[in-house]
PDB file of C-alpha atoms in Angstrom:
ATOM      1  CA  UNK O 521      -9.711  -3.801   9.751  1.00  0.00           C
ATOM      2  CA  UNK O 522      -9.114  -2.090   6.454  1.00  0.00           C
ATOM      3  CA  UNK O 523      -9.772  -4.662   3.703  1.00  0.00           C
ATOM      4  CA  UNK O 524      -6.810  -5.221   1.388  1.00  0.00           C
ATOM      5  CA  UNK O 525      -9.219  -5.299  -1.563  1.00  0.00           C
ATOM      6  CA  UNK O 526      -9.794  -1.550  -1.113  1.00  0.00           C
ATOM      7  CA  UNK O 527      -6.342  -1.219  -2.693  1.00  0.00           C
ATOM      8  CA  UNK O 528      -7.360  -3.297  -5.728  1.00  0.00           C
ATOM      9  CA  UNK O 529      -9.103  -2.148  -8.874  1.00  0.00           C
ATOM     10  CA  UNK O 530     -12.778  -1.576  -7.952  1.00  0.00           C
ATOM     11  CA  UNK O 531     -15.074  -4.502  -8.573  1.00  0.00           C
ATOM     12  CA  UNK O 532     -18.560  -5.628  -7.653  1.00  0.00           C
ATOM     13  CA  UNK O 533     -17.764  -5.610  -3.927  1.00  0.00           C
ATOM     14  CA  UNK O 534     -16.677  -1.957  -3.965  1.00  0.00           C
ATOM     15  CA  UNK O 535     -19.568  -0.524  -1.935  1.00  0.00           C
ATOM     16  CA  UNK O 536     -19.294  -3.180   0.776  1.00  0.00           C
ATOM     17  CA  UNK O 537     -15.533  -2.635   1.026  1.00  0.00           C
ATOM     18  CA  UNK O 538     -15.866   1.156   1.015  1.00  0.00           C
ATOM     19  CA  UNK O 539     -18.185   0.936   4.023  1.00  0.00           C
ATOM     20  CA  UNK O 540     -15.150  -0.057   6.135  1.00  0.00           C
ATOM     21  CA  UNK O 541     -13.992   3.583   5.844  1.00  0.00           C
ATOM     22  CA  UNK O 542     -17.095   5.768   6.288  1.00  0.00           C
ATOM     23  CA  UNK O 543     -15.451   9.048   5.161  1.00  0.00           C
ATOM     24  CA  UNK O 544     -14.315   7.353   1.947  1.00  0.00           C
ATOM     25  CA  UNK O 545     -17.737   5.748   1.414  1.00  0.00           C
ATOM     26  CA  UNK O 546     -19.405   9.145   1.816  1.00  0.00           C
ATOM     27  CA  UNK O 547     -17.172  10.791  -0.803  1.00  0.00           C
ATOM     28  CA  UNK O 548     -17.602   8.039  -3.403  1.00  0.00           C
ATOM     29  CA  UNK O 549     -21.331   7.492  -2.804  1.00  0.00           C
ATOM     30  CA  UNK O 550     -23.273   7.911  -5.990  1.00  0.00           C
ATOM     31  CA  UNK O 551     -20.322   7.290  -8.287  1.00  0.00           C
ATOM     32  CA  UNK O 552     -21.009   4.955 -11.169  1.00  0.00           C
ATOM     33  CA  UNK O 553     -18.799   1.875 -11.607  1.00  0.00           C
ATOM     34  CA  UNK O 554     -17.031   3.687 -14.456  1.00  0.00           C
ATOM     35  CA  UNK O 555     -16.362   6.728 -12.291  1.00  0.00           C
ATOM     36  CA  UNK O 556     -14.960   4.508  -9.521  1.00  0.00           C
ATOM     37  CA  UNK O 557     -12.668   2.785 -11.999  1.00  0.00           C
ATOM     38  CA  UNK O 558     -11.531   6.126 -13.396  1.00  0.00           C
ATOM     39  CA  UNK O 559     -10.855   7.450  -9.875  1.00  0.00           C
ATOM     40  CA  UNK O 560      -8.764   4.382  -9.021  1.00  0.00           C
ATOM     41  CA  UNK O 561      -6.795   4.530 -12.285  1.00  0.00           C
ATOM     42  CA  UNK O 562      -6.219   8.283 -12.068  1.00  0.00           C
ATOM     43  CA  UNK O 563      -5.210   7.990  -8.417  1.00  0.00           C
ATOM     44  CA  UNK O 564      -2.900   4.999  -8.390  1.00  0.00           C
ATOM     45  CA  UNK O 565      -1.948   4.101 -11.956  1.00  0.00           C
ATOM     46  CA  UNK O 566      -1.336   7.546 -13.414  1.00  0.00           C
ATOM     47  CA  UNK O 567       0.226   9.164 -10.368  1.00  0.00           C
ATOM     48  CA  UNK O 568       3.602   7.774  -9.272  1.00  0.00           C
ATOM     49  CA  UNK O 569       3.375   9.834  -6.072  1.00  0.00           C
ATOM     50  CA  UNK O 570       0.417   7.678  -4.985  1.00  0.00           C
ATOM     51  CA  UNK O 571       1.630   4.317  -6.281  1.00  0.00           C
ATOM     52  CA  UNK O 572       0.447   1.437  -4.107  1.00  0.00           C
ATOM     53  CA  UNK O 573       3.794  -0.345  -4.460  1.00  0.00           C
ATOM     54  CA  UNK O 574       5.605   0.578  -1.249  1.00  0.00           C
ATOM     55  CA  UNK O 575       9.043  -0.373  -2.572  1.00  0.00           C
ATOM     56  CA  UNK O 576       8.755   2.275  -5.254  1.00  0.00           C
ATOM     57  CA  UNK O 577       8.355   4.943  -2.557  1.00  0.00           C
ATOM     58  CA  UNK O 578      11.365   3.596  -0.663  1.00  0.00           C
ATOM     59  CA  UNK O 579      13.809   2.829  -3.459  1.00  0.00           C
ATOM     60  CA  UNK O 580      12.446   4.212  -6.714  1.00  0.00           C
ATOM     61  CA  UNK O 581      13.711   2.307  -9.712  1.00  0.00           C
ATOM     62  CA  UNK O 582      17.052   1.393  -8.164  1.00  0.00           C
ATOM     63  CA  UNK O 583      18.377  -2.147  -7.751  1.00  0.00           C
ATOM     64  CA  UNK O 584      17.604  -2.144  -4.024  1.00  0.00           C
ATOM     65  CA  UNK O 585      13.937  -2.295  -4.903  1.00  0.00           C
ATOM     66  CA  UNK O 586      14.581  -5.621  -6.631  1.00  0.00           C
ATOM     67  CA  UNK O 587      16.136  -6.964  -3.437  1.00  0.00           C
ATOM     68  CA  UNK O 588      13.146  -5.686  -1.485  1.00  0.00           C
ATOM     69  CA  UNK O 589      10.718  -7.381  -3.910  1.00  0.00           C
ATOM     70  CA  UNK O 590      12.544 -10.695  -3.489  1.00  0.00           C
ATOM     71  CA  UNK O 591      12.440 -10.316   0.299  1.00  0.00           C
ATOM     72  CA  UNK O 592       8.711  -9.510   0.288  1.00  0.00           C
ATOM     73  CA  UNK O 593       7.923 -12.361  -2.127  1.00  0.00           C
ATOM     74  CA  UNK O 594       9.611 -14.769   0.299  1.00  0.00           C
ATOM     75  CA  UNK O 595       7.596 -13.377   3.198  1.00  0.00           C
ATOM     76  CA  UNK O 596       4.364 -13.750   1.227  1.00  0.00           C
ATOM     77  CA  UNK O 597       5.168 -17.394   0.471  1.00  0.00           C
ATOM     78  CA  UNK O 598       6.124 -18.081   4.081  1.00  0.00           C
ATOM     79  CA  UNK O 599       2.771 -16.664   5.216  1.00  0.00           C
ATOM     80  CA  UNK O 600       0.769 -18.508   2.535  1.00  0.00           C
ATOM     81  CA  UNK O 601      -0.321 -15.390   0.655  1.00  0.00           C
ATOM     82  CA  UNK O 602      -0.751 -15.815  -3.086  1.00  0.00           C
ATOM     83  CA  UNK O 603       0.225 -12.918  -5.318  1.00  0.00           C
ATOM     84  CA  UNK O 604      -2.973 -11.962  -7.084  1.00  0.00           C
ATOM     85  CA  UNK O 605      -2.107  -8.815  -8.990  1.00  0.00           C
ATOM     86  CA  UNK O 606       0.738  -6.393  -9.297  1.00  0.00           C
ATOM     87  CA  UNK O 607       4.135  -6.755  -7.703  1.00  0.00           C
ATOM     88  CA  UNK O 608       4.686  -8.302  -4.254  1.00  0.00           C
ATOM     89  CA  UNK O 609       5.115  -4.879  -2.624  1.00  0.00           C
ATOM     90  CA  UNK O 610       1.616  -3.706  -3.670  1.00  0.00           C
ATOM     91  CA  UNK O 611      -0.603  -2.859  -0.695  1.00  0.00           C
ATOM     92  CA  UNK O 612      -3.106  -5.505  -1.790  1.00  0.00           C
ATOM     93  CA  UNK O 613      -0.419  -8.024  -0.695  1.00  0.00           C
ATOM     94  CA  UNK O 614       1.178  -6.049   2.134  1.00  0.00           C
ATOM     95  CA  UNK O 615      -2.040  -5.632   4.155  1.00  0.00           C
ATOM     96  CA  UNK O 616      -2.677  -9.393   4.523  1.00  0.00           C
ATOM     97  CA  UNK O 617       1.046  -9.936   5.085  1.00  0.00           C
ATOM     98  CA  UNK O 618       1.004  -7.600   8.087  1.00  0.00           C
ATOM     99  CA  UNK O 619      -2.039  -9.417   9.435  1.00  0.00           C
ATOM    100  CA  UNK O 620      -0.280 -12.798   9.263  1.00  0.00           C
ATOM    101  CA  UNK O 621       3.234 -11.930  10.397  1.00  0.00           C
ATOM    102  CA  UNK O 622       4.097 -12.439  14.072  1.00  0.00           C
ATOM    103  CA  UNK O 623       3.345  -9.192  15.928  1.00  0.00           C
ATOM    104  CA  UNK O 624       6.967  -8.174  16.493  1.00  0.00           C
ATOM    105  CA  UNK O 625       7.953  -8.848  12.883  1.00  0.00           C
ATOM    106  CA  UNK O 626       4.875  -6.975  11.610  1.00  0.00           C
ATOM    107  CA  UNK O 627       5.728  -3.989  13.826  1.00  0.00           C
ATOM    108  CA  UNK O 628       9.321  -3.882  12.559  1.00  0.00           C
ATOM    109  CA  UNK O 629       8.252  -4.237   8.921  1.00  0.00           C
ATOM    110  CA  UNK O 630       5.624  -1.532   9.372  1.00  0.00           C
ATOM    111  CA  UNK O 631       8.013   0.915  10.999  1.00  0.00           C
ATOM    112  CA  UNK O 632      10.799   0.306   8.534  1.00  0.00           C
ATOM    113  CA  UNK O 633       8.909   0.011   5.243  1.00  0.00           C
ATOM    114  CA  UNK O 634       5.165   0.617   5.433  1.00  0.00           C
ATOM    115  CA  UNK O 635       5.104   3.815   7.505  1.00  0.00           C
ATOM    116  CA  UNK O 636       7.451   5.834   5.273  1.00  0.00           C
ATOM    117  CA  UNK O 637       5.621   4.703   2.124  1.00  0.00           C
ATOM    118  CA  UNK O 638       2.156   5.409   3.547  1.00  0.00           C
ATOM    119  CA  UNK O 639       3.301   8.874   4.618  1.00  0.00           C
ATOM    120  CA  UNK O 640       4.304   9.660   1.031  1.00  0.00           C
ATOM    121  CA  UNK O 641       1.081   8.249  -0.420  1.00  0.00           C
ATOM    122  CA  UNK O 642      -1.047  10.072   2.114  1.00  0.00           C
ATOM    123  CA  UNK O 643       0.724  13.379   1.428  1.00  0.00           C
ATOM    124  CA  UNK O 644       0.139  13.003  -2.313  1.00  0.00           C
ATOM    125  CA  UNK O 645      -3.550  12.230  -1.854  1.00  0.00           C
ATOM    126  CA  UNK O 646      -4.244  14.830   0.832  1.00  0.00           C
ATOM    127  CA  UNK O 647      -2.918  17.629  -1.335  1.00  0.00           C
ATOM    128  CA  UNK O 648      -5.238  16.573  -4.143  1.00  0.00           C
ATOM    129  CA  UNK O 649      -8.282  16.131  -1.872  1.00  0.00           C
ATOM    130  CA  UNK O 650      -8.627  12.613  -3.253  1.00  0.00           C
ATOM    131  CA  UNK O 651     -11.233  10.364  -1.559  1.00  0.00           C
ATOM    132  CA  UNK O 652      -8.658   7.558  -1.268  1.00  0.00           C
ATOM    133  CA  UNK O 653      -6.810   9.704   1.271  1.00  0.00           C
ATOM    134  CA  UNK O 654      -9.291   8.438   3.850  1.00  0.00           C
ATOM    135  CA  UNK O 655      -8.428   4.807   3.089  1.00  0.00           C
ATOM    136  CA  UNK O 656      -4.680   5.399   3.315  1.00  0.00           C
ATOM    137  CA  UNK O 657      -5.081   7.427   6.520  1.00  0.00           C
ATOM    138  CA  UNK O 658      -7.263   4.698   8.067  1.00  0.00           C
ATOM    139  CA  UNK O 659      -4.676   2.057   7.196  1.00  0.00           C
ATOM    140  CA  UNK O 660      -1.897   4.206   8.679  1.00  0.00           C
ATOM    141  CA  UNK O 661      -3.893   4.598  11.896  1.00  0.00           C
ATOM    142  CA  UNK O 662      -4.663   0.892  12.002  1.00  0.00           C
ATOM    143  CA  UNK O 663      -0.967   0.020  11.817  1.00  0.00           C
ATOM    144  CA  UNK O 664       0.106   2.819  14.168  1.00  0.00           C
ATOM    145  CA  UNK O 665       2.150   4.718  11.620  1.00  0.00           C
ATOM    146  CA  UNK O 666       0.170   7.895  11.071  1.00  0.00           C
ATOM    147  CA  UNK O 667       3.024  10.206  12.067  1.00  0.00           C
ATOM    148  CA  UNK O 668       5.777   8.475  10.087  1.00  0.00           C
ATOM    149  CA  UNK O 669       8.384  10.719   8.501  1.00  0.00           C
ATOM    150  CA  UNK O 670       8.048  10.441   4.729  1.00  0.00           C
ATOM    151  CA  UNK O 671      11.770  10.905   4.134  1.00  0.00           C
ATOM    152  CA  UNK O 672      12.950   7.902   6.165  1.00  0.00           C
ATOM    153  CA  UNK O 673      14.515   5.290   3.917  1.00  0.00           C
ATOM    154  CA  UNK O 674      15.090   1.743   5.141  1.00  0.00           C
ATOM    155  CA  UNK O 675      18.302  -0.191   4.840  1.00  0.00           C
ATOM    156  CA  UNK O 676      18.150  -3.766   3.594  1.00  0.00           C
ATOM    157  CA  UNK O 677      19.907  -6.485   5.601  1.00  0.00           C
ATOM    158  CA  UNK O 678      23.625  -6.501   4.858  1.00  0.00           C
ATOM    159  CA  UNK O 679      23.501  -3.150   3.087  1.00  0.00           C
ATOM    160  CA  UNK O 680      24.967  -1.231   6.025  1.00  0.00           C
ATOM    161  CA  UNK O 681      28.131  -3.336   5.806  1.00  0.00           C
ATOM    162  CA  UNK O 682      28.847  -2.402   2.192  1.00  0.00           C
TER     163      UNK O 682
END
């Protein structure tokens, strides 16, 4: 399993977490803590194309993202997952959510929301040769969404009727 904490700002446990994705661990081996922090910030905080908030990739800054955030926050609460950092649609929350949802619900959520977002993130990182591409690719494989079309946009419940 890909640890959700790999999608959090690097801390003391970085090396142990990185070992879960050997290709990633190999590329970041020898980096100082400061270099790891800079890589994370440059990758995910300064590059909207690689944002770890999946709703941003699906809806941008439009009001539908707010509806999605409310929906995800409710799912997190239902599954007993505390929001630790960032918005509810951040991968640090989504990974444990997928692990706790019933299999059918997790598969639907992954296909509809996670796969299109991961495809966009992976494309942004692959083009840059960023080491985090290995982590995103491993997560996509783990959830069976490695060939997801990046352009697919989900429709929120009730939206099709409007």
